[in-house]
mmCIF file of N, CA, C and O in Angstrom:
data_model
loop_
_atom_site.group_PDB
_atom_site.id
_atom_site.type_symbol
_atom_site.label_atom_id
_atom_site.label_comp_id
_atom_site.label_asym_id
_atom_site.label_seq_id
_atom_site.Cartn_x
_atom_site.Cartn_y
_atom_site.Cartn_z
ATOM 1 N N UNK A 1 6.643 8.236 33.427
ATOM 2 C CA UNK A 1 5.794 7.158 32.981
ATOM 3 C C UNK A 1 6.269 6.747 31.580
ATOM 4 O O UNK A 1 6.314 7.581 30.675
ATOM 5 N N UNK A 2 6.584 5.614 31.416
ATOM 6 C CA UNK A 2 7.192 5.173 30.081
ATOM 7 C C UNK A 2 6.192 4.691 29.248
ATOM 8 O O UNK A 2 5.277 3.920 29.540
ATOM 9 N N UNK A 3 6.586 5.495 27.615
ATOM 10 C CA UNK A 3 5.211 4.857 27.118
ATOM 11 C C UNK A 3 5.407 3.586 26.142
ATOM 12 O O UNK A 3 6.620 3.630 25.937
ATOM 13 N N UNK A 4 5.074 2.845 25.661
ATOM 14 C CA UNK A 4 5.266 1.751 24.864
ATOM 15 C C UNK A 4 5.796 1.950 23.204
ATOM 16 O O UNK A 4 5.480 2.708 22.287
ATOM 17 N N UNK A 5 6.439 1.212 23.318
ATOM 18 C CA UNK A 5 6.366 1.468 21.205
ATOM 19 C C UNK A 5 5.615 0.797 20.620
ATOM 20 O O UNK A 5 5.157 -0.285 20.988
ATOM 21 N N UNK A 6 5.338 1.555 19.317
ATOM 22 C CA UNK A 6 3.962 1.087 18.307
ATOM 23 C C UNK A 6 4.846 -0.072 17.954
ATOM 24 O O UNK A 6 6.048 0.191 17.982
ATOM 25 N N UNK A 7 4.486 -1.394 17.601
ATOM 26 C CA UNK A 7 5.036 -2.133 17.231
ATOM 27 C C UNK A 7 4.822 -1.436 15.703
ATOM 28 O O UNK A 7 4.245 -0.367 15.501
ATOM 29 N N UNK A 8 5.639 -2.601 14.338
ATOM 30 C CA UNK A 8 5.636 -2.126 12.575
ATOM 31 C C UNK A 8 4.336 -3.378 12.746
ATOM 32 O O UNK A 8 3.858 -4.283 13.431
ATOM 33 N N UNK A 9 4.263 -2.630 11.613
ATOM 34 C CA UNK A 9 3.052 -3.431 10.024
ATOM 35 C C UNK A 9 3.170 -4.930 10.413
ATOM 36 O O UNK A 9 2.178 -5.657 10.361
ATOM 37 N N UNK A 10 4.453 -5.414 10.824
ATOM 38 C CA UNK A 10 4.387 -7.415 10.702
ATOM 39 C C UNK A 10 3.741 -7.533 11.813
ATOM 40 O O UNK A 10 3.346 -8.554 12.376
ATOM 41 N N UNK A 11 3.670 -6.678 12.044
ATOM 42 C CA UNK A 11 2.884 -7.751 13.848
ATOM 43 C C UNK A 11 1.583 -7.501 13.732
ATOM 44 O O UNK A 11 0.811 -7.939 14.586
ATOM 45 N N UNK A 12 1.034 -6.603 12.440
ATOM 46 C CA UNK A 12 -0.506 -6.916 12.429
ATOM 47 C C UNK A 12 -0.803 -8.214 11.779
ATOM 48 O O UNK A 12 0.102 -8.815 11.201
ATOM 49 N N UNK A 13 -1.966 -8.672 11.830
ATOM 50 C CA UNK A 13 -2.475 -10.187 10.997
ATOM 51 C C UNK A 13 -3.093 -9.523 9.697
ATOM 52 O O UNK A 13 -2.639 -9.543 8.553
ATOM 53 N N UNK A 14 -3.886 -9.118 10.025
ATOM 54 C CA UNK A 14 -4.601 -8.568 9.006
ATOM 55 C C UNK A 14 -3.756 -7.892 7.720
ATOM 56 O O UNK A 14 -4.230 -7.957 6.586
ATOM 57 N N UNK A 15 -2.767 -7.392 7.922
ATOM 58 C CA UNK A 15 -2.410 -6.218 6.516
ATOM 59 C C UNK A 15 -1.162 -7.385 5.737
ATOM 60 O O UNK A 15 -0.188 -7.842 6.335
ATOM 61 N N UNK A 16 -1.411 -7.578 4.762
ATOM 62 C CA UNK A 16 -0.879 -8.380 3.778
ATOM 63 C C UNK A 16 -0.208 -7.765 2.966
ATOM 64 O O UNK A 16 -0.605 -6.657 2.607
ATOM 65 N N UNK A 17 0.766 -8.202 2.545
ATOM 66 C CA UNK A 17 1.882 -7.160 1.173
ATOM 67 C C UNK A 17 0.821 -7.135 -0.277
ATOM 68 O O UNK A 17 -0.149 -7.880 -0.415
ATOM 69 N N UNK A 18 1.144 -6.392 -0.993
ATOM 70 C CA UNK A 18 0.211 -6.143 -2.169
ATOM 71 C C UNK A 18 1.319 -7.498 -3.322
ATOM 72 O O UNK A 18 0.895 -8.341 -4.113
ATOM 73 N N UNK A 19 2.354 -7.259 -3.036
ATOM 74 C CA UNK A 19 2.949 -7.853 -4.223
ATOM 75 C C UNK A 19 3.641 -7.047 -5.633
ATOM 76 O O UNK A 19 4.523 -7.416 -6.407
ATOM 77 N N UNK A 20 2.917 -5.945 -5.582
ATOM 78 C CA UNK A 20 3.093 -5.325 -7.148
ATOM 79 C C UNK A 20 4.837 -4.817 -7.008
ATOM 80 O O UNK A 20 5.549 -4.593 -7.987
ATOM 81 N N UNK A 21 5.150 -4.741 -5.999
ATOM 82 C CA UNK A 21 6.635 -3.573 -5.935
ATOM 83 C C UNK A 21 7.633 -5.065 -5.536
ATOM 84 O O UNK A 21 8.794 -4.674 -5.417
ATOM 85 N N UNK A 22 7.576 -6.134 -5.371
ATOM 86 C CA UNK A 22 8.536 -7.404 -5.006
ATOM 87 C C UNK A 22 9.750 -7.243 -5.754
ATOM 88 O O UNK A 22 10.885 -7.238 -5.279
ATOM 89 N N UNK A 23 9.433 -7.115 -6.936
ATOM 90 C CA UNK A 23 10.552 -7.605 -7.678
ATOM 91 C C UNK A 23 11.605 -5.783 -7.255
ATOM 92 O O UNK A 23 12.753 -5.721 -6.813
ATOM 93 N N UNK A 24 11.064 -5.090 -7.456
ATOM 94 C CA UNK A 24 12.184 -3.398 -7.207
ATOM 95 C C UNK A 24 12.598 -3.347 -6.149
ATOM 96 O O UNK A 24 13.530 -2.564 -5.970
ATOM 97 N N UNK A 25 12.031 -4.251 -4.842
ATOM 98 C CA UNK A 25 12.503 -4.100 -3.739
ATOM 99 C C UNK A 25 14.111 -4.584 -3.159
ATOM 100 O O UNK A 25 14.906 -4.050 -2.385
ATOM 101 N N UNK A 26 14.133 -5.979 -4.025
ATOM 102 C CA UNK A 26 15.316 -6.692 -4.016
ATOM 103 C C UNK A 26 16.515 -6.030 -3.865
ATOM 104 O O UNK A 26 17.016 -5.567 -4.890
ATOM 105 N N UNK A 27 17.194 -5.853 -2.616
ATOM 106 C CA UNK A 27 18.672 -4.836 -3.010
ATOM 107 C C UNK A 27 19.540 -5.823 -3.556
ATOM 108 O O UNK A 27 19.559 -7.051 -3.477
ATOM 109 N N UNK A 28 20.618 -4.557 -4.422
ATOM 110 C CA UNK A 28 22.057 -5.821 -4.911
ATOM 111 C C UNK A 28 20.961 -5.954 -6.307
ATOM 112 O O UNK A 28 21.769 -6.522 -7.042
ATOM 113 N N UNK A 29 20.324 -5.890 -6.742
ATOM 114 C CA UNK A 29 19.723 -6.187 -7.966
ATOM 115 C C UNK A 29 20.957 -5.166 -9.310
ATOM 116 O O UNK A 29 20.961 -3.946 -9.148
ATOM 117 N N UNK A 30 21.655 -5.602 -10.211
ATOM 118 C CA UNK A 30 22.508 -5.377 -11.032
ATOM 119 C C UNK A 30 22.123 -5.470 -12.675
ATOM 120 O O UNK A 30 22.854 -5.620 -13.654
ATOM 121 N N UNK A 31 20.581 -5.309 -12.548
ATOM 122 C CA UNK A 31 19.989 -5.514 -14.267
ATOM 123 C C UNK A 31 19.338 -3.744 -14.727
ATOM 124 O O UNK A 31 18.428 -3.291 -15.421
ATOM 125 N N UNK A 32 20.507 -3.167 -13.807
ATOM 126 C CA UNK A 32 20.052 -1.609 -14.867
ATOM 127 C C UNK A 32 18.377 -0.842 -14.922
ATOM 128 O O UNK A 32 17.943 -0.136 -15.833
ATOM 129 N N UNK A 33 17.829 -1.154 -13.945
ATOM 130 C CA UNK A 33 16.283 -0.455 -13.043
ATOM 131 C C UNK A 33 15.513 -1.698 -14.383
ATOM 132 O O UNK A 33 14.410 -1.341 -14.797
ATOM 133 N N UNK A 34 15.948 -2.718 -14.838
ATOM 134 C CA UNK A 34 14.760 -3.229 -15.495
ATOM 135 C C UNK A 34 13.837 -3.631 -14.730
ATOM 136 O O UNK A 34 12.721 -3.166 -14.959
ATOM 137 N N UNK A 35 13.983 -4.600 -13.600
ATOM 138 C CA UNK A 35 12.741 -4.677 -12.399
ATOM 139 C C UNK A 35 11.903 -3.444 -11.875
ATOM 140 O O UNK A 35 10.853 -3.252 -11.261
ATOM 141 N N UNK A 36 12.518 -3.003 -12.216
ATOM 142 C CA UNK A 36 11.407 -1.503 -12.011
ATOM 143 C C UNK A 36 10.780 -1.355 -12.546
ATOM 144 O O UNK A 36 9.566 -1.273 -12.363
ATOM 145 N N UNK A 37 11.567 -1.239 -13.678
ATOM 146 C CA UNK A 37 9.862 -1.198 -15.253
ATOM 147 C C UNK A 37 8.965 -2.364 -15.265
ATOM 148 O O UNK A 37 7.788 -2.181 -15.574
ATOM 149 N N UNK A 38 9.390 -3.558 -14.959
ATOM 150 C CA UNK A 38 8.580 -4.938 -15.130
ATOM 151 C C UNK A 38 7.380 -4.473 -13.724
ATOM 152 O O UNK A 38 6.158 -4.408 -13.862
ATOM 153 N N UNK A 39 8.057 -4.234 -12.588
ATOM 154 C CA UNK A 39 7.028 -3.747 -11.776
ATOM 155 C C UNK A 39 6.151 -2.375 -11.584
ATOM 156 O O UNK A 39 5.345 -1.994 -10.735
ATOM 157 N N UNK A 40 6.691 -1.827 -12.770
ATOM 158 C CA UNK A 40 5.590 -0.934 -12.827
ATOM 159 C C UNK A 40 4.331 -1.114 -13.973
ATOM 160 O O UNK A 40 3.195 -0.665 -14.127
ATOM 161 N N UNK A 41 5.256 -2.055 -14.680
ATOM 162 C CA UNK A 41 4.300 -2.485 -15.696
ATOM 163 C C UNK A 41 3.442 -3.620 -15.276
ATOM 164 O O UNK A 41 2.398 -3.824 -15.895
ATOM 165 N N UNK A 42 3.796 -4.400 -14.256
ATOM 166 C CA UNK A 42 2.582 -5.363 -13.502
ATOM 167 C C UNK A 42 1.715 -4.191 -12.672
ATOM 168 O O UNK A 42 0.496 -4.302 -12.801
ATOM 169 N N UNK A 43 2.153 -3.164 -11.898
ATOM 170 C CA UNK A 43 1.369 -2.827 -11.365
ATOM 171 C C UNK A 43 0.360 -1.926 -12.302
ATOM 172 O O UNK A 43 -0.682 -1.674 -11.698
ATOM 173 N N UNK A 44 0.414 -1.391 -13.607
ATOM 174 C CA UNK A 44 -0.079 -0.888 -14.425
ATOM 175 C C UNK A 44 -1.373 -1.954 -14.705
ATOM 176 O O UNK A 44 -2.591 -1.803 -14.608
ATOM 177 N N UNK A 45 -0.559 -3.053 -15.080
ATOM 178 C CA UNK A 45 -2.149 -4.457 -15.708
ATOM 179 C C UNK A 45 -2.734 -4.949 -14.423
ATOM 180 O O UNK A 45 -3.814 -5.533 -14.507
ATOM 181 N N UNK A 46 -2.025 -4.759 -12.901
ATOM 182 C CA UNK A 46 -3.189 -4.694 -11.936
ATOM 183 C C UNK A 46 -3.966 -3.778 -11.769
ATOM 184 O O UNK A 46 -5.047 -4.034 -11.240
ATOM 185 N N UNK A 47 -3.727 -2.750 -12.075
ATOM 186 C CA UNK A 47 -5.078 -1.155 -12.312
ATOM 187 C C UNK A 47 -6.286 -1.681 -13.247
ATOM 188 O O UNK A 47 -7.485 -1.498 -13.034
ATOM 189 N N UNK A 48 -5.524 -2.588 -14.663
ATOM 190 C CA UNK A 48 -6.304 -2.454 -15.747
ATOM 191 C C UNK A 48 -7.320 -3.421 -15.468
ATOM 192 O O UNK A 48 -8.514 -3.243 -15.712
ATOM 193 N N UNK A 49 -6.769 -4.571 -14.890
ATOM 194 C CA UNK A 49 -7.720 -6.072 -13.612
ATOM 195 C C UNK A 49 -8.732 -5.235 -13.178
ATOM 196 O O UNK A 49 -9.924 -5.291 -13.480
ATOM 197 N N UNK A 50 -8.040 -4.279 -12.282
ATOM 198 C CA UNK A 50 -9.200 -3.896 -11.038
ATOM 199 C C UNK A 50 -10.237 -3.392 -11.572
ATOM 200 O O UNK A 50 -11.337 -3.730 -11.134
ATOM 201 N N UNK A 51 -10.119 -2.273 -12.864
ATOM 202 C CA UNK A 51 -11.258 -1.947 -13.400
ATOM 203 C C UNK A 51 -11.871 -2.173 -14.144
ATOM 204 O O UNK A 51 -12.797 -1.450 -14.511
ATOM 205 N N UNK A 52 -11.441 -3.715 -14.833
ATOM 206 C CA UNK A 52 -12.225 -4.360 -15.537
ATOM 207 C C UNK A 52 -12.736 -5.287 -14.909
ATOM 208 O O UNK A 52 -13.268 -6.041 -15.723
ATOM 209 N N UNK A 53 -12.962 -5.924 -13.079
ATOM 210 C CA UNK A 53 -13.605 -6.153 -12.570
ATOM 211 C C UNK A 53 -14.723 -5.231 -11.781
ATOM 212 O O UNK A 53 -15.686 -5.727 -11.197
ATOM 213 N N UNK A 54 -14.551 -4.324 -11.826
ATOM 214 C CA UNK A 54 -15.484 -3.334 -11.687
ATOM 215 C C UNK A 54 -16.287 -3.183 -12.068
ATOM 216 O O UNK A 54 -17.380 -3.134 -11.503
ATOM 217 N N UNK A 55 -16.009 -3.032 -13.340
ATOM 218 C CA UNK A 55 -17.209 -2.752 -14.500
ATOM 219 C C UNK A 55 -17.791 -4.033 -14.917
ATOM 220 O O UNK A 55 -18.839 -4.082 -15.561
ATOM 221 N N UNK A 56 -17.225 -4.918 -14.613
ATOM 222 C CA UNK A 56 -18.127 -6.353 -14.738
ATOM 223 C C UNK A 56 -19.267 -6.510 -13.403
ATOM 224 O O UNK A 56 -20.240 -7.264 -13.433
ATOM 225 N N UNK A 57 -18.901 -5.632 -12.268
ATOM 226 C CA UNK A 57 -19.964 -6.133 -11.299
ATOM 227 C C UNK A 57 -20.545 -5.015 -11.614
ATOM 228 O O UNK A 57 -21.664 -4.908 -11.111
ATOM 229 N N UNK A 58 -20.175 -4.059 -12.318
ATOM 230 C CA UNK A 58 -21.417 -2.659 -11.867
ATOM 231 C C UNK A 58 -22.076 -3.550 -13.071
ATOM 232 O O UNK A 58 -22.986 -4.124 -12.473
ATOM 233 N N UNK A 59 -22.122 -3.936 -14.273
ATOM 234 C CA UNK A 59 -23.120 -4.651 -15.093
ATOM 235 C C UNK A 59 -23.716 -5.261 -14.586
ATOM 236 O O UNK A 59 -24.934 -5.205 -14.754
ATOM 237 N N UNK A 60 -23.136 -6.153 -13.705
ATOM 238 C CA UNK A 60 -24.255 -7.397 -12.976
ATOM 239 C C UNK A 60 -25.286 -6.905 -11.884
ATOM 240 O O UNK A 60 -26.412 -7.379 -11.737
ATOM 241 N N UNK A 61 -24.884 -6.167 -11.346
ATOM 242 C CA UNK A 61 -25.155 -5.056 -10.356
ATOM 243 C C UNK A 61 -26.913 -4.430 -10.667
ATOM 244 O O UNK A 61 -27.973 -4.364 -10.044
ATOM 245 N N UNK A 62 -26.376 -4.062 -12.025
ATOM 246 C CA UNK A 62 -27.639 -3.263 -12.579
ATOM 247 C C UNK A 62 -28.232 -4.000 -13.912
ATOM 248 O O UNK A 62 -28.371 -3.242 -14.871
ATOM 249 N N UNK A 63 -28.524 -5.077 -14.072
ATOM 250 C CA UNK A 63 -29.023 -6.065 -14.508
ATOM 251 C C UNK A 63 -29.379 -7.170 -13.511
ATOM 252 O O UNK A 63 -29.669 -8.322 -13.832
ATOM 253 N N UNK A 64 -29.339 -6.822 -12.614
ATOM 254 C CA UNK A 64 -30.045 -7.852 -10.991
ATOM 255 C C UNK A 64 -28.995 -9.680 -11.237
ATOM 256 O O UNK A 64 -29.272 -10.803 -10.815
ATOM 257 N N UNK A 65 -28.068 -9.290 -11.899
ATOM 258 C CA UNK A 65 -27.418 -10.726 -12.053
ATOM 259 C C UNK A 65 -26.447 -10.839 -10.439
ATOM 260 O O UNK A 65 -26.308 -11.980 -9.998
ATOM 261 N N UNK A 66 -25.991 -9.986 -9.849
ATOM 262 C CA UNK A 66 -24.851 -9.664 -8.854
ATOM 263 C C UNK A 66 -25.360 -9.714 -7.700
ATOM 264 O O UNK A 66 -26.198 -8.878 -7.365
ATOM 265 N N UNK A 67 -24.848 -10.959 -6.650
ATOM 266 C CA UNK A 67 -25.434 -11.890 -5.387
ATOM 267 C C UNK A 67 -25.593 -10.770 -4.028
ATOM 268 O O UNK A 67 -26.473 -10.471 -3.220
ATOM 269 N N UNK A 68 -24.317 -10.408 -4.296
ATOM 270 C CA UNK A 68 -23.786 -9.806 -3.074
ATOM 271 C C UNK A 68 -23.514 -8.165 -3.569
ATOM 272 O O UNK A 68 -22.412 -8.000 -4.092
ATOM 273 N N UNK A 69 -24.317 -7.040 -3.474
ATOM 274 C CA UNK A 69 -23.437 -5.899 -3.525
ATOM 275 C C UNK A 69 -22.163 -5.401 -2.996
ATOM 276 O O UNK A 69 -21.583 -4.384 -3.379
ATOM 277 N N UNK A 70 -21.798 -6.178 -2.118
ATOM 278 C CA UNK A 70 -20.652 -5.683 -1.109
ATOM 279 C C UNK A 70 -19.243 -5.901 -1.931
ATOM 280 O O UNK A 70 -18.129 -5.379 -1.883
ATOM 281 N N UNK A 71 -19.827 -6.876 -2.663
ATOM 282 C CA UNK A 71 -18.633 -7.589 -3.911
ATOM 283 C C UNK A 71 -18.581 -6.124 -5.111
ATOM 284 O O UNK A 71 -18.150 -6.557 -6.180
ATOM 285 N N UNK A 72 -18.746 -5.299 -5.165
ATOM 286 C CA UNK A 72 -19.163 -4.454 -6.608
ATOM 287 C C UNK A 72 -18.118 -3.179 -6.071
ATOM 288 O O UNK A 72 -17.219 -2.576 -6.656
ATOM 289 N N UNK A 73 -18.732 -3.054 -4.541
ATOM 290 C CA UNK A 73 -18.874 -1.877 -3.739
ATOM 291 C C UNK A 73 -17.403 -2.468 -3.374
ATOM 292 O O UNK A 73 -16.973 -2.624 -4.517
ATOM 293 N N UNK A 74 -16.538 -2.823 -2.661
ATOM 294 C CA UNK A 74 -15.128 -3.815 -2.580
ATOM 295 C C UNK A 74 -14.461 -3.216 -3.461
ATOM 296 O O UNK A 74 -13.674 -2.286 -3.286
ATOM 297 N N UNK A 75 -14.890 -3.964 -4.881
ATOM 298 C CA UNK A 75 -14.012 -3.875 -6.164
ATOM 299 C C UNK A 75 -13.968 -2.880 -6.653
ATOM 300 O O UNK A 75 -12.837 -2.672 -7.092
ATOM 301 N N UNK A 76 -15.019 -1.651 -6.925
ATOM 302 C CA UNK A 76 -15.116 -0.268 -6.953
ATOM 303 C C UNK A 76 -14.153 0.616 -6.412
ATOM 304 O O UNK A 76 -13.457 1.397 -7.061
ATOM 305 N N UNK A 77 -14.151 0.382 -4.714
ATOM 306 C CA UNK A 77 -12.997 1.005 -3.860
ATOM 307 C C UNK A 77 -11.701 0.779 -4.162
ATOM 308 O O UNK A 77 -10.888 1.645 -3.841
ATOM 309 N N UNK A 78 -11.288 -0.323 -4.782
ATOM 310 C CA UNK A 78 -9.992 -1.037 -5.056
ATOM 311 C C UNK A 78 -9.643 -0.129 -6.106
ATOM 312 O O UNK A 78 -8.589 0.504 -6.169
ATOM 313 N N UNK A 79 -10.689 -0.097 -7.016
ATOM 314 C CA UNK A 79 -9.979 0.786 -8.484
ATOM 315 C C UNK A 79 -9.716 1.981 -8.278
ATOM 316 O O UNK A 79 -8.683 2.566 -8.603
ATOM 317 N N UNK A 80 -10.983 2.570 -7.519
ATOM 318 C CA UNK A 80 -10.613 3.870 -6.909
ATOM 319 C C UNK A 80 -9.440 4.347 -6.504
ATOM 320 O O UNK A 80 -8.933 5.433 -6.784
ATOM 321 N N UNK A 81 -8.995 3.423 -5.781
ATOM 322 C CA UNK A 81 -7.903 3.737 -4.765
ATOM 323 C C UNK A 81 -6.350 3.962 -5.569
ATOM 324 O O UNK A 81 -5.466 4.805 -5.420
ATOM 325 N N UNK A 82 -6.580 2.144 -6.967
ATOM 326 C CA UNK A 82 -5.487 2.212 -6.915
ATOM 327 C C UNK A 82 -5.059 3.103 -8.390
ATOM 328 O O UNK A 82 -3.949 3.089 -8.923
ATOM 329 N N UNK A 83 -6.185 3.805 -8.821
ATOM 330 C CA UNK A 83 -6.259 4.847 -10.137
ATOM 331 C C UNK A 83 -5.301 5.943 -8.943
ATOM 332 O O UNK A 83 -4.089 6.153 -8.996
ATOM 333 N N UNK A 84 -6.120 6.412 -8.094
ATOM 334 C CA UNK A 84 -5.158 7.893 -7.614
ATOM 335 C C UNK A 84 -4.062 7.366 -7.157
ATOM 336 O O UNK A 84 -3.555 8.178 -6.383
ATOM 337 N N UNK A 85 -3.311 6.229 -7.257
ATOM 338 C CA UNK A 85 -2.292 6.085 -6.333
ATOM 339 C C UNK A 85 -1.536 6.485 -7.963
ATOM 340 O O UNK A 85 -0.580 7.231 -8.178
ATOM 341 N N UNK A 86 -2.323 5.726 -8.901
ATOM 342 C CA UNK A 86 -1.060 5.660 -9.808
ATOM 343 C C UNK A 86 -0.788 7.299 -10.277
ATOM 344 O O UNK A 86 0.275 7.873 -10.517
ATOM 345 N N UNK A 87 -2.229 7.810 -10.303
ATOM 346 C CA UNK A 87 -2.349 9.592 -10.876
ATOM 347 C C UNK A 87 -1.131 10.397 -9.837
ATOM 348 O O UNK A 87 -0.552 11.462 -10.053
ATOM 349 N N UNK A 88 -0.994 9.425 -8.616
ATOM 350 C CA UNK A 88 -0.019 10.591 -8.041
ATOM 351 C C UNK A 88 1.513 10.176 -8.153
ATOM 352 O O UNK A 88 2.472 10.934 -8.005
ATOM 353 N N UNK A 89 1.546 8.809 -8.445
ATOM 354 C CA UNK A 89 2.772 8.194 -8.776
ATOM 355 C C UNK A 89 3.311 8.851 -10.281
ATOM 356 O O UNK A 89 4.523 9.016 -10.424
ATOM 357 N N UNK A 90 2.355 9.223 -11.406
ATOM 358 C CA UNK A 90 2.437 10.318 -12.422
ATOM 359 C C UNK A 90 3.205 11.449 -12.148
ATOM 360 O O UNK A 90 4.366 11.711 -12.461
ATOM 361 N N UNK A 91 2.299 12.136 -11.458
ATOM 362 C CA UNK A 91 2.502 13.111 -10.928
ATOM 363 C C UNK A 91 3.605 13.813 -10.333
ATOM 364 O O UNK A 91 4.026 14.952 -10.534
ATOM 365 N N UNK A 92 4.136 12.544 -9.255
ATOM 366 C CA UNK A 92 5.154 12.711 -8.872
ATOM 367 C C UNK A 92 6.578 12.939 -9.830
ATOM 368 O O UNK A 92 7.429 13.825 -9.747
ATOM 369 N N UNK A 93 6.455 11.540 -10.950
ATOM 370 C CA UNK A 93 7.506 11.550 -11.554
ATOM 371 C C UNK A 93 7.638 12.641 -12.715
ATOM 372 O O UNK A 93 8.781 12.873 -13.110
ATOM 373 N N UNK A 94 6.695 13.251 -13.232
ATOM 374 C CA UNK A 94 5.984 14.430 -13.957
ATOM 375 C C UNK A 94 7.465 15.707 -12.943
ATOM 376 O O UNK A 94 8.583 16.137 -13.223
ATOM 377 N N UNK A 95 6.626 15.802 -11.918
ATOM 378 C CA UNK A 95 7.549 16.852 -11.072
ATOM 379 C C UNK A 95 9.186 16.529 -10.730
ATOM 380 O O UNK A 95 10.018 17.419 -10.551
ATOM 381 N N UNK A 96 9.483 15.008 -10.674
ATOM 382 C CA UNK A 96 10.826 15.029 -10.493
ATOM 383 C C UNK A 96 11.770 15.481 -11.889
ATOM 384 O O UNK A 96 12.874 16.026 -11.919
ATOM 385 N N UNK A 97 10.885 15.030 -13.017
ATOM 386 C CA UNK A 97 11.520 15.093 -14.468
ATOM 387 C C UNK A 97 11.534 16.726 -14.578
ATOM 388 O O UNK A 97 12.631 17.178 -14.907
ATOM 389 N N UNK A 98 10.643 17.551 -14.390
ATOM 390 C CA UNK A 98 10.463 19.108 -14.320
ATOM 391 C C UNK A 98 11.653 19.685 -13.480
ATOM 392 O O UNK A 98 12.135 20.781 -13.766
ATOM 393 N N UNK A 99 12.276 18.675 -12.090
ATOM 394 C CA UNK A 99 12.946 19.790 -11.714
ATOM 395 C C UNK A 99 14.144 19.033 -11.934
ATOM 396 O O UNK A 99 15.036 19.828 -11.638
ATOM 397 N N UNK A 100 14.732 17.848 -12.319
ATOM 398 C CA UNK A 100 15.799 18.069 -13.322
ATOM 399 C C UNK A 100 16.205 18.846 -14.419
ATOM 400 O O UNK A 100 17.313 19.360 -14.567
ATOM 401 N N UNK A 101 14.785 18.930 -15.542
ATOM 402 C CA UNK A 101 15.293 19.945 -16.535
ATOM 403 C C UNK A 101 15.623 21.625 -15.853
ATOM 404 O O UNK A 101 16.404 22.440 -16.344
ATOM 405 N N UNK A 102 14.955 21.775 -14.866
ATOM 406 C CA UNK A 102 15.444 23.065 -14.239
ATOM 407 C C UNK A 102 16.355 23.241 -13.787
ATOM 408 O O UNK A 102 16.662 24.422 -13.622
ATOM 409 N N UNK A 103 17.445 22.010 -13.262
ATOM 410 C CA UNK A 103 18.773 22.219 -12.627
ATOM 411 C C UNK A 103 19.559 22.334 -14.108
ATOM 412 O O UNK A 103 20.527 23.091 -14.183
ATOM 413 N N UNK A 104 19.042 21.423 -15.510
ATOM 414 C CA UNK A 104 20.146 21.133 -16.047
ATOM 415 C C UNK A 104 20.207 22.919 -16.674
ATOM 416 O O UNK A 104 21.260 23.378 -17.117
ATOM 417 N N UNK A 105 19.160 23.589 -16.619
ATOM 418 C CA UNK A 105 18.991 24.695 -17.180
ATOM 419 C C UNK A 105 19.904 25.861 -16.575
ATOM 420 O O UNK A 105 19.837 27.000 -17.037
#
């Protein structure tokens, strides 16, 4: 019985590219990892967005100014999400830098 293949990610509608990694993705890029830093540094001031929309709806939120909770509760999850992505993107590079100095040792 043959089973089917999962189709990739493009053939859903729904899941959209984030944008933050565009520019590092580019192969053949010849400017010395600077697109890397520019995109890590956009994706850094999209963290700093997300949770300074956050904290603008949890104010409105709890001052009865804020229409929709679902809007607070949304933007909340977003920061959430994209704080541990970056704590492990840290993390990670934390551990790759650790086990270079251990080889050079």
């Amino acid at each position: 019985m043959p089973v089917p293949a999962i189709g990739g990610l493009g053939a859903v509608a729904n899941v959209a590219p984030t944008g933050y990694l565009t520019d590092a993705l580019e192969p053949g890029r010849a400017d010395g990892g600077a697109s890397f830093g520019v995109s890590l540094a956009s994706a850094v001031d999209g963290l700093t967005a997300a949770q300074q929309k956050s904290s603008t709806l949890a104010v409105q939120a709890v001052t009865g100014d804020l229409q929709d909770i679902h809007d607070y509760t949304i933007a909340a999850t977003e920061a959430q999400v994209a704080l541990e992505l970056t704590a492990a993107v840290r993390n990670k590079a934390v551990d790759a830098f650790t086990e270079i100095m251990r080889m050079q040792a």
